[in-house]
Amino acid sequence: MPGEDVWRPVLDGSVVLRHDRVRGGDLLLMPERAVRLSGEGGRILRLCDGSRTVEGIIAELRGTFPDAPLGEEVPAFLERIRAEGWLR
Amino acid sequence: MTVPPAPWALLAEVTHACPLHCPYCSNPVELVRRSRELATADWERVFGEAADLGVVQAHVSGGEPLLRPDLAAIVAAAHRAGVYTQLVTSGVGLTATRLEELVKAGLNSVQLSVQDARAPGSDLIAGRVSYADKGRAAGVIRAAGVPFGLNVVLHRHNLDHLPEIIALGAAWGAERIELANVQFYGWALRNRAALLPAREQLDRAKATLAAHRDAHPEGGPELVWVMPDYYEGVPKPCMGGWGMRSITVGPDGTALPCPAAYAIEGLAPPNVRDRSLSWIWTESPAFAAYRGTGWMTGPCGTCPRRETDFGGCRCQAFALTGDAARTDPACSLSPDHHLIRDLVEGLHETAVDGGESRTAATVPSGFVYRRPT
Ligand code: SF4
């Protein structure tokens, strides 16, 4: 199958992404820890459902942010979250 | 009065009943009887109100929460409210069927306790045969694929087994090992003399920890060291500040800013049976009592660390001095620090020890076990 080794990011099973309706913004919840996502972090991570590639995620966001430097920012953000162990 | 920030966490102590009898139990000396426990519907309401206030995480604890037959309904209520829920369990009674039921209800993670690296020591501390059950429970948790933390309370009789304890956690498949140096609340204070370690034991344990972290910078379980405040000269920033981050609700509905605060006389804690959690958090005198820095006495009032450690632990100040508004005696600046210093100063290993690692089974324990009638 082509593209088999292409990364299709998905949240780690221990991590829950949810909106914080009391404080506003999005949170990553995991054992003993809650991480507040800044900016569009939550919007990006919501697209990480294991079906989209990083390119696919960028393409999806392009509609909302036509002028943003998504090509650099999104992969860097996803790598940071993966390094924390929250994305697979 | 200023409005407090929204709370993040709820500690739901659904029962005080427990199959274990640990001498270091931090639950109050007077336990809540089963007949006075909150009903399922009370807990459902508490989780809804907690989420409305801003709570996003809960520890469902006890006692042993598995002794509540309605535990899955309680977990489901937490899940419906969007709260990330961790079960805190001794592992006794955690079968695959039970865990499956809880995970289906929305349970997010499990924290399992073990008392020592091997059966004799672990069973000695637990006051009953339970180590094998815990091993089985670990297998069940791993098979279910839920995030798995192991909690070990460390004290004189198991600190020297730290390398084996870490190895056990790795073998059982824990992602996180909480190495919680014993604290002296509730029942545990009665066993302080039998539990306090020698300073050399702590020094070795810290060296083990550092070496382990160097050897495994990534991979292997994450090790979390809960500091032994009696030995550090600095107090714990307890609960992230009184009434600032967390709410404890006890088996009978008593609401407290900290699970150890049952013991503070005159606090008059509110109860979720009488009041909404919102009133309890924002308006109750008990939650306001030691919030912020205005209540501080002694050296805390002008100390640069007062916003960092909030004057230490109110419950410890009360337990050791009879006044919850005094500086935590664990702080070296406290006028009461001698209460702790005098205790731990004499605790050194004798040469007789000869480096033999002492196993709990060969040490006359002198424990007062927790055996409620
Ligand atoms: S004097 Fe009070 S605020 Fe200062 S370090 Fe000690 S406990 Fe903390």
Coordinates of C-alpha atoms and ligand atoms in Angstrom, one line a residue:
Chain A
M1 CA 0.0 0.0 0.0
P2 CA 1.5 3.4 -0.9
G3 CA 2.0 5.9 1.8
E4 CA 2.1 3.2 4.5
D5 CA 5.0 4.9 6.3
V6 CA 3.5 8.3 6.1
W7 CA 2.6 9.7 9.5
R8 CA -1.1 10.0 10.2
P9 CA -1.1 11.6 13.6
V10 CA -3.5 10.4 16.2
L11 CA -3.8 11.3 19.9
D12 CA -2.3 8.8 22.3
G13 CA -4.9 6.6 24.0
S14 CA -4.1 8.1 27.4
V15 CA -4.9 11.7 26.2
V16 CA -8.3 13.3 25.9
L17 CA -8.7 16.6 24.0
R18 CA -11.6 18.7 25.2
H19 CA -12.9 22.2 25.2
D20 CA -12.8 24.0 28.6
R21 CA -16.2 25.7 28.7
V22 CA -15.4 27.4 32.0
R23 CA -12.0 28.9 31.3
G24 CA -12.3 29.0 27.5
G25 CA -9.8 27.3 25.2
D26 CA -8.9 23.7 24.7
L27 CA -7.2 21.2 27.1
L28 CA -5.3 18.0 26.8
L29 CA -6.2 15.8 29.7
M30 CA -4.1 12.8 30.9
P31 CA -3.2 11.1 34.1
E32 CA -2.2 13.7 36.8
R33 CA -2.0 16.4 34.2
A34 CA -4.0 19.0 32.2
V35 CA -2.3 21.0 29.5
R36 CA -3.8 24.2 28.2
L37 CA -3.4 24.5 24.4
S38 CA -2.8 28.0 23.1
G39 CA -3.9 29.5 19.9
E40 CA -5.2 27.0 17.3
G41 CA -3.6 24.0 19.0
G42 CA -7.0 22.4 19.7
R43 CA -8.2 23.0 16.2
I44 CA -5.1 21.3 14.7
L45 CA -5.3 18.3 17.1
R46 CA -8.9 17.8 16.4
L47 CA -7.9 16.9 12.8
C48 CA -5.5 14.3 14.2
D49 CA -7.8 11.3 13.9
G50 CA -5.4 8.9 12.4
S51 CA -6.9 9.2 8.9
R52 CA -5.2 12.4 7.8
T53 CA -1.5 12.9 6.9
V54 CA 0.3 16.0 8.0
E55 CA -0.2 17.3 4.4
G56 CA -3.9 16.5 4.7
I57 CA -4.2 18.4 8.0
I58 CA -2.5 21.4 6.4
A59 CA -4.8 21.3 3.4
E60 CA -7.8 21.2 5.7
L61 CA -6.6 24.2 7.7
R62 CA -5.8 26.1 4.5
G63 CA -9.5 26.9 4.0
T64 CA -9.7 28.7 7.3
F65 CA -6.2 30.3 7.3
P66 CA -5.3 31.0 3.7
D67 CA -2.4 33.3 4.5
A68 CA -0.8 31.6 7.5
P69 CA 2.6 29.9 7.2
L70 CA 1.0 26.5 7.9
G71 CA 3.7 24.6 6.0
E72 CA 6.2 25.4 8.7
E73 CA 4.1 25.9 11.8
V74 CA 1.8 22.8 11.7
P75 CA 4.6 20.2 11.3
A76 CA 6.6 21.9 14.0
F77 CA 3.7 21.9 16.4
L78 CA 2.8 18.3 15.7
E79 CA 6.4 17.2 16.3
R80 CA 6.4 19.1 19.6
I81 CA 3.3 17.3 20.7
R82 CA 4.6 13.9 19.5
A83 CA 7.9 14.5 21.4
E84 CA 5.8 14.9 24.6
G85 CA 4.3 11.5 23.9
W86 CA 0.8 12.8 23.3
L87 CA 0.6 12.1 19.6
R88 CA 1.3 8.9 17.8
Chain B
M1 CA -13.9 38.8 49.2
T2 CA -12.3 38.1 45.8
V3 CA -13.7 35.3 43.6
P4 CA -11.4 32.3 43.7
P5 CA -10.1 30.8 40.5
A6 CA -12.0 27.8 39.1
P7 CA -11.0 24.5 40.6
W8 CA -9.3 21.9 38.4
A9 CA -9.6 18.7 40.3
L10 CA -12.0 16.7 42.4
L11 CA -10.9 14.0 44.8
A12 CA -13.9 11.8 45.3
E13 CA -13.5 9.5 48.3
V14 CA -16.4 7.3 47.6
T15 CA -15.9 5.0 50.7
H16 CA -13.6 4.6 53.6
A17 CA -14.1 0.9 53.6
C18 CA -10.9 -0.9 52.6
P19 CA -9.6 -4.5 52.4
L20 CA -6.1 -3.3 53.5
H21 CA -4.9 -2.1 56.9
C22 CA -1.9 0.0 56.1
P23 CA -0.3 1.7 59.1
Y24 CA 0.4 4.8 56.9
C25 CA -3.2 5.4 56.0
S26 CA -3.8 9.1 55.8
N27 CA -7.6 8.8 56.2
P28 CA -8.9 10.2 59.4
V29 CA -8.7 8.2 62.6
E30 CA -12.6 8.3 62.7
L31 CA -13.8 6.7 59.5
V32 CA -17.1 7.3 57.9
R33 CA -19.4 4.3 58.2
R34 CA -20.9 2.7 55.2
S35 CA -24.4 3.6 56.3
R36 CA -23.5 7.3 56.1
E37 CA -22.1 7.2 52.5
L38 CA -23.5 9.3 49.8
A39 CA -25.9 7.6 47.4
T40 CA -25.2 7.2 43.7
A41 CA -27.5 10.1 42.8
D42 CA -25.5 12.4 45.2
W43 CA -22.3 11.6 43.4
E44 CA -23.9 12.1 40.0
R45 CA -25.0 15.6 41.1
V46 CA -21.5 16.3 42.6
F47 CA -19.8 15.5 39.4
G48 CA -22.2 17.6 37.4
E49 CA -21.7 20.6 39.7
A50 CA -17.9 20.0 39.8
A51 CA -17.7 20.2 36.0
D52 CA -19.8 23.3 36.0
L53 CA -17.3 24.9 38.3
G54 CA -14.4 24.0 36.1
V55 CA -13.2 20.6 37.4
V56 CA -11.7 18.6 34.5
Q57 CA -10.0 15.8 36.5
A58 CA -11.1 13.4 39.2
H59 CA -9.5 10.8 41.4
V60 CA -12.0 8.3 42.5
S61 CA -10.5 7.0 45.6
G62 CA -11.2 5.7 49.1
G63 CA -10.7 3.4 51.0
E64 CA -11.2 1.0 48.2
P65 CA -13.6 2.4 45.6
L66 CA -14.3 -1.1 44.2
L67 CA -16.2 -1.8 47.3
R68 CA -19.0 0.4 46.0
P69 CA -21.2 -1.7 43.8
D70 CA -22.4 1.4 42.0
L71 CA -18.9 2.5 41.1
A72 CA -19.6 2.2 37.3
A73 CA -22.6 4.5 37.7
I74 CA -20.4 7.1 39.5
V75 CA -17.7 6.9 36.9
A76 CA -20.3 7.2 34.1
A77 CA -21.6 10.4 35.8
A78 CA -18.0 11.8 35.8
H79 CA -17.6 10.8 32.2
R80 CA -20.9 12.5 31.1
A81 CA -19.7 15.6 32.8
G82 CA -16.5 15.5 30.7
V83 CA -14.3 14.8 33.7
Y84 CA -11.1 12.8 33.1
T85 CA -11.3 10.0 35.7
Q86 CA -8.7 8.0 37.4
L87 CA -9.4 5.0 39.7
V88 CA -7.2 4.8 42.8
T89 CA -7.2 1.2 43.9
S90 CA -5.5 -1.4 46.1
G91 CA -6.2 -3.8 43.2
V92 CA -8.1 -6.2 45.5
G93 CA -11.2 -7.1 43.6
L94 CA -10.1 -5.6 40.2
T95 CA -11.1 -8.4 37.9
A96 CA -11.1 -8.1 34.1
T97 CA -14.9 -8.0 34.2
R98 CA -15.0 -5.2 36.7
L99 CA -12.4 -3.1 34.9
E100 CA -14.2 -3.7 31.6
E101 CA -17.4 -2.4 33.1
L102 CA -15.6 0.7 34.4
V103 CA -13.8 1.4 31.2
K104 CA -17.1 1.1 29.3
A105 CA -18.5 3.7 31.8
G106 CA -15.7 6.1 30.8
L107 CA -12.9 5.4 33.2
N108 CA -9.7 7.0 31.8
S109 CA -6.9 5.6 33.9
V110 CA -5.9 3.5 36.9
Q111 CA -3.5 4.0 39.8
L112 CA -2.7 0.8 41.6
S113 CA -1.0 0.7 45.0
V114 CA 1.7 -1.8 46.0
Q115 CA 3.4 -1.7 49.4
D116 CA 6.8 -3.2 48.6
A117 CA 8.7 -4.9 45.8
R118 CA 8.0 -8.5 47.1
A119 CA 5.2 -10.3 48.7
P120 CA 6.4 -10.6 52.3
G121 CA 7.1 -6.9 52.7
S122 CA 4.1 -5.8 50.8
D123 CA 1.7 -8.1 52.7
L124 CA 3.3 -7.1 56.0
I125 CA 2.5 -3.4 55.4
A126 CA -0.9 -4.0 53.9
G127 CA -1.8 -6.1 57.0
R128 CA -3.2 -8.9 54.8
V129 CA -2.2 -11.1 51.9
S130 CA -2.7 -8.9 48.9
Y131 CA 0.5 -8.8 46.8
A132 CA -0.6 -11.6 44.5
D133 CA -4.0 -9.9 43.9
K134 CA -2.1 -6.7 43.0
G135 CA 0.1 -8.6 40.5
R136 CA -3.1 -10.0 38.9
A137 CA -4.7 -6.5 38.9
A138 CA -1.6 -5.1 37.1
G139 CA -2.1 -7.7 34.4
V140 CA -5.8 -6.9 34.1
I141 CA -5.0 -3.1 33.7
R142 CA -2.3 -3.8 31.1
A143 CA -4.6 -6.1 29.1
A144 CA -7.3 -3.4 29.1
G145 CA -4.8 -0.9 27.7
V146 CA -5.7 1.9 30.1
P147 CA -3.0 4.3 31.3
F148 CA -1.4 2.6 34.4
G149 CA 0.3 4.3 37.3
L150 CA 1.8 2.5 40.3
N151 CA 1.8 4.2 43.7
V152 CA 4.2 3.1 46.4
V153 CA 4.4 4.8 49.8
L154 CA 8.0 4.9 50.9
H155 CA 9.2 4.6 54.5
R156 CA 11.8 3.0 56.6
H157 CA 10.8 -0.6 55.8
N158 CA 10.9 -0.3 52.0
L159 CA 13.1 2.6 51.0
D160 CA 16.1 0.3 50.6
H161 CA 14.2 -1.7 48.1
L162 CA 13.7 1.1 45.7
P163 CA 15.7 -0.5 42.8
E164 CA 13.5 -3.6 43.0
I165 CA 10.3 -1.4 43.3
I166 CA 11.2 0.4 40.1
A167 CA 12.0 -2.9 38.4
L168 CA 8.6 -4.3 39.6
G169 CA 6.8 -1.3 38.2
A170 CA 8.5 -1.8 34.8
A171 CA 7.8 -5.5 34.9
W172 CA 4.1 -4.9 35.7
G173 CA 3.9 -2.5 32.8
A174 CA 3.3 0.8 34.7
E175 CA 3.8 3.9 32.7
R176 CA 4.3 6.0 35.8
I177 CA 5.6 5.1 39.3
E178 CA 4.7 7.5 42.1
L179 CA 7.3 7.2 44.8
A180 CA 5.4 8.8 47.6
N181 CA 7.4 9.4 50.7
V182 CA 5.2 8.7 53.7
Q183 CA 3.3 11.7 55.1
F184 CA 1.9 11.8 58.5
Y185 CA -1.8 12.6 58.4
G186 CA -4.8 10.8 60.0
W187 CA -3.9 7.3 61.1
A188 CA -0.3 7.6 59.8
L189 CA 0.7 9.9 62.6
R190 CA 0.2 7.1 65.1
N191 CA 2.9 5.1 63.2
R192 CA 5.3 7.9 62.7
A193 CA 8.1 6.4 64.9
A194 CA 7.8 3.1 63.0
L195 CA 7.8 4.7 59.6
L196 CA 10.3 7.5 59.6
P197 CA 13.4 6.5 57.6
A198 CA 17.0 7.2 58.4
R199 CA 18.5 10.1 56.5
E200 CA 21.0 7.7 54.8
Q201 CA 18.1 5.7 53.4
L202 CA 16.7 8.8 51.7
D203 CA 20.2 9.7 50.4
R204 CA 20.6 6.3 48.9
A205 CA 17.1 6.4 47.4
K206 CA 17.7 9.8 45.8
A207 CA 21.0 8.4 44.3
T208 CA 19.1 5.4 43.0
L209 CA 16.5 7.7 41.4
A210 CA 19.1 10.0 39.8
A211 CA 21.1 7.0 38.5
H212 CA 17.9 5.5 37.1
R213 CA 17.0 8.7 35.3
D214 CA 20.4 9.0 33.8
A215 CA 20.4 5.4 32.6
H216 CA 16.9 5.7 31.1
P217 CA 16.5 9.3 29.9
E218 CA 13.5 8.2 27.8
G219 CA 11.5 5.0 27.9
G220 CA 10.7 3.0 30.9
P221 CA 8.2 4.2 33.5
E222 CA 8.2 7.9 34.5
L223 CA 9.3 8.2 38.1
V224 CA 7.6 10.8 40.3
W225 CA 9.2 11.5 43.6
V226 CA 6.9 12.9 46.3
M227 CA 9.4 14.6 48.6
P228 CA 9.8 13.7 52.3
D229 CA 9.1 17.1 53.8
Y230 CA 10.3 16.2 57.3
Y231 CA 13.9 16.0 55.9
E232 CA 14.0 18.8 53.4
G233 CA 13.5 21.9 55.6
V234 CA 11.1 23.3 53.0
P235 CA 7.4 22.6 53.2
K236 CA 5.1 21.1 50.5
P237 CA 3.0 23.6 48.5
C238 CA 0.1 21.6 49.7
M239 CA -2.8 21.1 47.2
G240 CA -1.4 24.0 45.1
G241 CA -2.8 26.3 47.8
W242 CA -5.8 25.9 50.1
G243 CA -9.0 26.2 48.1
M244 CA -7.1 27.2 44.9
R245 CA -7.1 24.1 42.7
S246 CA -8.8 21.1 44.3
I247 CA -11.9 19.9 46.1
T248 CA -12.1 16.8 48.2
V249 CA -15.5 15.2 48.8
G250 CA -15.5 12.5 51.5
P251 CA -17.7 9.4 51.7
D252 CA -20.4 11.2 53.7
G253 CA -20.4 14.3 51.5
T254 CA -18.0 16.4 53.7
A255 CA -16.3 18.9 51.3
L256 CA -12.7 20.0 52.1
P257 CA -9.9 21.8 50.4
C258 CA -7.6 18.9 51.3
P259 CA -8.2 15.3 52.2
A260 CA -6.3 15.7 55.5
A261 CA -8.4 18.6 56.6
Y262 CA -10.9 16.5 58.4
A263 CA -8.7 16.7 61.4
I264 CA -8.7 20.5 61.7
E265 CA -10.9 21.4 64.6
G266 CA -13.3 24.3 64.3
L267 CA -13.1 24.3 60.5
A268 CA -16.8 23.4 60.2
P269 CA -16.5 21.8 56.7
P270 CA -19.6 22.1 54.5
N271 CA -21.4 19.1 53.1
V272 CA -22.6 18.5 49.6
R273 CA -25.9 17.2 51.0
D274 CA -26.7 20.7 52.3
R275 CA -25.0 23.0 49.8
S276 CA -24.1 23.3 46.2
L277 CA -20.5 22.8 45.3
S278 CA -20.5 26.3 43.9
W279 CA -21.4 27.8 47.2
I280 CA -18.9 25.5 48.9
W281 CA -16.1 26.7 46.6
T282 CA -16.9 30.4 46.4
E283 CA -18.6 31.2 49.7
S284 CA -18.0 28.6 52.4
P285 CA -15.9 29.9 55.3
A286 CA -14.0 26.6 55.4
F287 CA -12.7 27.0 51.8
A288 CA -11.9 30.7 52.4
A289 CA -10.2 30.1 55.8
Y290 CA -6.6 29.7 54.5
R291 CA -7.0 30.8 50.9
G292 CA -4.4 33.3 49.6
T293 CA -1.9 34.8 52.1
G294 CA -4.0 37.1 54.3
W295 CA -4.3 34.5 57.1
M296 CA -0.6 33.9 57.4
T297 CA 1.2 34.3 60.7
G298 CA 4.8 34.2 61.8
P299 CA 7.6 34.1 59.2
C300 CA 5.2 33.4 56.2
G301 CA 3.7 36.8 56.2
T302 CA 6.8 38.5 54.8
C303 CA 8.5 35.5 53.2
P304 CA 9.4 35.6 49.5
R305 CA 8.2 32.0 49.2
R306 CA 4.7 32.6 50.4
E307 CA 3.2 32.5 46.9
T308 CA 5.2 29.4 46.1
D309 CA 4.5 27.1 49.0
F310 CA 1.5 28.9 50.5
G311 CA 3.0 28.5 54.0
G312 CA 3.1 24.7 53.6
C313 CA 0.4 22.4 54.9
R314 CA -2.4 23.7 57.1
C315 CA -3.2 20.1 58.3
Q316 CA 0.3 19.5 59.3
A317 CA 0.5 22.8 61.2
F318 CA -2.7 21.8 63.0
A319 CA -1.6 18.3 63.7
L320 CA 1.7 19.3 65.2
T321 CA 1.0 22.7 66.8
G322 CA -2.8 22.7 67.4
D323 CA -3.1 25.9 65.2
A324 CA -3.7 25.5 61.5
A325 CA -2.7 29.2 60.9
R326 CA 0.9 28.6 62.0
T327 CA 3.8 28.1 59.6
D328 CA 4.1 24.5 58.6
P329 CA 6.7 23.0 61.1
A330 CA 8.4 21.3 58.2
C331 CA 9.7 24.7 57.1
S332 CA 13.1 25.5 58.6
L333 CA 12.0 29.1 59.2
S334 CA 9.0 27.9 61.4
P335 CA 9.3 28.7 65.1
D336 CA 8.0 25.1 65.6
H337 CA 10.6 23.5 63.3
H338 CA 12.3 21.8 66.3
L339 CA 9.2 19.5 66.5
I340 CA 10.4 17.9 63.3
R341 CA 14.1 18.5 63.5
D342 CA 14.4 16.8 66.8
L343 CA 12.6 13.8 65.5
V344 CA 14.6 13.2 62.4
E345 CA 18.0 14.3 63.7
G346 CA 18.4 11.2 65.8
L347 CA 17.4 8.9 62.9
H348 CA 20.7 7.6 61.5
E349 CA 21.8 4.2 60.7
T350 CA 24.0 2.4 63.1
A351 CA 27.2 0.7 62.1
V352 CA 25.6 -2.6 63.2
D353 CA 23.6 -2.4 60.0
G354 CA 26.7 -3.3 58.1
G355 CA 25.1 -2.3 54.8
E356 CA 22.8 -5.4 54.9
S357 CA 19.7 -4.3 53.3
R358 CA 16.9 -4.7 55.8
T359 CA 13.9 -6.5 54.7
A360 CA 10.6 -5.6 56.2
A361 CA 9.9 -9.2 57.1
T362 CA 12.8 -9.4 59.5
V363 CA 12.2 -6.1 61.2
P364 CA 9.9 -6.1 64.2
S365 CA 7.4 -3.6 62.8
G366 CA 5.7 -2.1 65.9
F367 CA 2.9 -1.0 63.5
V368 CA -0.5 0.0 64.7
Y369 CA -2.6 -1.5 61.9
R370 CA -5.8 0.1 60.7
R371 CA -8.5 -2.3 61.6
P372 CA -11.8 -0.6 61.9
T373 CA -14.5 -2.5 63.8
Ligands
SF4_1 S1 8.2 30.9 56.1 FE1 6.2 30.2 55.3 S2 6.2 31.0 53.2 FE2 8.3 31.1 53.9 S3 9.2 29.1 53.2 FE3 8.4 28.8 55.3 S4 6.3 28.0 55.0 FE4 6.9 28.9 53.1

